XYZ file of C-alpha atoms in Angstrom:
77
model
C 0.000 0.000 0.000
C 1.174 3.476 -0.775
C -0.307 6.860 0.023
C 0.956 9.873 -1.878
C 0.475 13.239 -0.266
C 1.473 16.658 -1.516
C 0.426 19.933 -2.996
C -1.313 19.987 -6.386
C 1.129 19.798 -9.262
C 3.825 17.804 -7.490
C 3.510 14.743 -9.753
C 1.481 12.269 -7.687
C -0.726 11.209 -10.616
C 2.236 11.026 -12.970
C 4.151 8.892 -10.461
C 1.228 6.447 -10.149
C 0.943 6.134 -13.943
C 4.669 5.563 -14.372
C 4.678 3.039 -11.515
C 1.865 1.112 -13.224
C 3.645 1.242 -16.581
C 6.998 -0.027 -15.336
C 5.487 -2.637 -13.029
C 3.231 -4.009 -15.795
C 0.155 -3.559 -13.616
C -3.275 -2.353 -14.666
C -4.142 1.186 -13.646
C -7.373 2.856 -12.531
C -7.792 6.494 -11.589
C -10.748 8.107 -9.884
C -11.170 11.515 -8.386
C -12.877 12.414 -5.143
C -15.220 14.481 -7.288
C -16.232 11.279 -9.116
C -17.552 9.895 -5.843
C -19.510 13.064 -5.109
C -21.681 12.510 -8.193
C -22.939 9.123 -6.967
C -26.132 8.721 -4.977
C -25.852 7.311 -1.458
C -24.467 3.780 -1.611
C -23.354 3.932 -5.248
C -19.919 5.207 -4.246
C -19.365 2.114 -2.126
C -20.487 -0.083 -5.037
C -17.933 1.590 -7.320
C -15.172 1.023 -4.768
C -16.169 -2.641 -4.532
C -16.023 -2.858 -8.341
C -12.484 -1.452 -8.303
C -11.344 -3.910 -5.654
C -13.033 -6.784 -7.509
C -11.074 -5.753 -10.603
C -7.893 -5.744 -8.508
C -8.578 -9.260 -7.225
C -9.324 -10.613 -10.710
C -6.516 -8.863 -12.571
C -3.703 -11.200 -13.560
C -1.288 -8.253 -13.547
C -2.474 -6.624 -10.347
C -4.040 -3.185 -10.239
C -2.897 0.212 -9.077
C -5.893 2.193 -7.866
C -5.213 5.910 -7.687
C -7.866 8.059 -6.016
C -7.022 11.692 -6.641
C -8.407 14.289 -4.247
C -9.504 11.498 -1.899
C -10.286 14.020 0.831
C -13.334 15.103 -1.178
C -14.743 11.572 -0.903
C -13.484 10.590 2.529
C -14.507 13.548 4.657
C -17.867 13.611 6.369
C -20.680 14.822 4.144
C -22.651 16.004 7.179
C -20.415 18.988 7.822
């Protein structure tokens, strides 16, 4: 597991893509804003779909969630 943290424009997305390329792994990218568009419960279903893909992939899968704070913080605030 790897968590990348840094200011916008520091190359986190580029690093994840290059890591996937050189490791021969599949690559999926989602943004926190992508999760915001889902109705309640659909975001969890999409995460399960990503992890199912990771389990079934012969090459392994790098899942990169950009701007994860937008999806992980409480929506009640």
